[in-house]
Tab-separated table of C-alpha atoms in Angstrom:
chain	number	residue	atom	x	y	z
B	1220	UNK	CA	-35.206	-17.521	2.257
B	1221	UNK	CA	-31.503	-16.406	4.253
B	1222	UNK	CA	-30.904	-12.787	4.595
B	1223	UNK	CA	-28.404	-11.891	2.326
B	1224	UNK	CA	-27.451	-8.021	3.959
B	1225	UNK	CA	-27.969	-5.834	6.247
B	1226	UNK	CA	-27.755	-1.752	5.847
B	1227	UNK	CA	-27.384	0.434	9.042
B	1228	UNK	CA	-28.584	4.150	8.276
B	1229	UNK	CA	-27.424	6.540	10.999
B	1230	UNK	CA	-29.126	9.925	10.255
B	1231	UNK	CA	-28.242	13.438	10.994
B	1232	UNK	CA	-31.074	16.199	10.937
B	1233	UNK	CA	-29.221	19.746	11.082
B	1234	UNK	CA	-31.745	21.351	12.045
B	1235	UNK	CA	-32.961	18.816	14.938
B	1236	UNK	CA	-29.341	17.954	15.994
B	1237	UNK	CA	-30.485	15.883	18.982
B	1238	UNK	CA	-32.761	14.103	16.665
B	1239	UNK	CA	-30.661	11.063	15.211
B	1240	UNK	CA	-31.903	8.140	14.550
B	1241	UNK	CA	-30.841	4.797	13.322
B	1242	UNK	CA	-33.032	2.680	10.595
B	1243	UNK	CA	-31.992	-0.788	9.873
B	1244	UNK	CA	-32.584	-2.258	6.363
B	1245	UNK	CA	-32.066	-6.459	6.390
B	1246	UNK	CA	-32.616	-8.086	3.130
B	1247	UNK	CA	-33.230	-11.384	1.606
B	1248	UNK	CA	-31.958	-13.295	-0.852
B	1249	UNK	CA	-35.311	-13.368	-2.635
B	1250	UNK	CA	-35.142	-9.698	-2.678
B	1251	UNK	CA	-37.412	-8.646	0.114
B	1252	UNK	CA	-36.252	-6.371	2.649
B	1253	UNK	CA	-37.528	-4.977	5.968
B	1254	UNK	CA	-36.804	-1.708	8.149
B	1255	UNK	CA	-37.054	-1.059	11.765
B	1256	UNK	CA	-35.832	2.050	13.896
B	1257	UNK	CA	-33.438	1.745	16.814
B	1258	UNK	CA	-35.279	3.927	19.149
B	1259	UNK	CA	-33.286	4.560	21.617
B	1260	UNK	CA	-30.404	6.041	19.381
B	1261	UNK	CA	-30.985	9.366	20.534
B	1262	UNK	CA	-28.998	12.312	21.262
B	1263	UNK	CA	-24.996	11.379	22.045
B	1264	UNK	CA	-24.329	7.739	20.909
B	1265	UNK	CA	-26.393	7.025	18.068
B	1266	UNK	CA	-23.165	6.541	15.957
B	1267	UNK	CA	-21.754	4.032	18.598
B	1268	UNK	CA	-24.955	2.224	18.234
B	1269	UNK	CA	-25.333	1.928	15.020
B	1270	UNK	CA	-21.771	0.291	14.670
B	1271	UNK	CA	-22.792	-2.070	16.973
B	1272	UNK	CA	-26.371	-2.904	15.477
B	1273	UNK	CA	-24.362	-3.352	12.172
B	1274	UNK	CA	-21.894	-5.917	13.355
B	1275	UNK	CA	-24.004	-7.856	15.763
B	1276	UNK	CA	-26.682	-7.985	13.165
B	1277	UNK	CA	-24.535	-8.750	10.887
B	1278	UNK	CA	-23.098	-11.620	12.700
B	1279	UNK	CA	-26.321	-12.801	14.285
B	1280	UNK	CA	-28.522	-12.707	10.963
B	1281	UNK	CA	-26.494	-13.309	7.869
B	1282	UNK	CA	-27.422	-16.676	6.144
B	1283	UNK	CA	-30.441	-17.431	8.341
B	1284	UNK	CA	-34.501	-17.040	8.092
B	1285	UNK	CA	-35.261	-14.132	8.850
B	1286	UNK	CA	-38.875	-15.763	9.805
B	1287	UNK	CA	-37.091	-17.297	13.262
B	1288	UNK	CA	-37.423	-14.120	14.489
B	1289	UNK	CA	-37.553	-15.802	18.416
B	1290	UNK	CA	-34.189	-17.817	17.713
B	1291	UNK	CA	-32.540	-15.309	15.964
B	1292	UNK	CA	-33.492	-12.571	18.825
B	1293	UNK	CA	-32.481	-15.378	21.407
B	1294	UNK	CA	-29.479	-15.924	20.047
B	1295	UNK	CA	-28.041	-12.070	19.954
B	1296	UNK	CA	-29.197	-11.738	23.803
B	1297	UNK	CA	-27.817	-15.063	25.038
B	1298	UNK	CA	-24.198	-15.012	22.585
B	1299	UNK	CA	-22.887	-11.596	22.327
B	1300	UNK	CA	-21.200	-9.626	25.260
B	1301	UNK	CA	-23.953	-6.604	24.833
B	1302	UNK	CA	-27.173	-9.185	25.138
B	1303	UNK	CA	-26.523	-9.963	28.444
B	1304	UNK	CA	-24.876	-7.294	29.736
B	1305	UNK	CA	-27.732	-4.480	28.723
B	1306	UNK	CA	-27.282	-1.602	26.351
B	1307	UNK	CA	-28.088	0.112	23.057
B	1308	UNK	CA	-28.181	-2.982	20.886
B	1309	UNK	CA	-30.723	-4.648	22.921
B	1310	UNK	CA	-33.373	-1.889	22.275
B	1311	UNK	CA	-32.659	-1.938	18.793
């Protein structure tokens, strides 16, 4: 099983403006798909993080099991510019 896609869904509640979050879809090539929340995308910047989920997890995640979840996580902190250094993509 490789993951195949990954969706980014950066919602907007009008009547809760401050209340945006961003849900992340990643599926499989055997059709099976899983969601998690970025929790910290919050308030001002939840579009700029959920650009940046999308590419790095995009980049990170694409054509590997999605089961070496330790690797894969290990890999996004250690390679990428934004593991290291901190910020939104690191909560996510």
């Amino acid at each position: 099983m490789k993951v195949n896609r990954v969706e980014v869904f950066d919602i907007h509640c009008p009547d809760r403006p401050a209340w945006t979050p961003v849900f992340v879809r990643i599926h499989t090539d055997e059709g099976i798909s899983g969601v998690g929340e970025a929790g910290l995308a919050y308030d001002l910047g939840h579009s700029a993080a959920a650009s940046m989920i999308k590419e790095m997890a995009e980049a990170f995640l694409i054509g590997h099991d999605p089961f070496q979840t330790e690797l894969l996580w290990s890999r996004m902190l250690r390679e990428s510019f934004w593991g290291l250094g901190g910020g939104p993509v690191v909560y996510a």
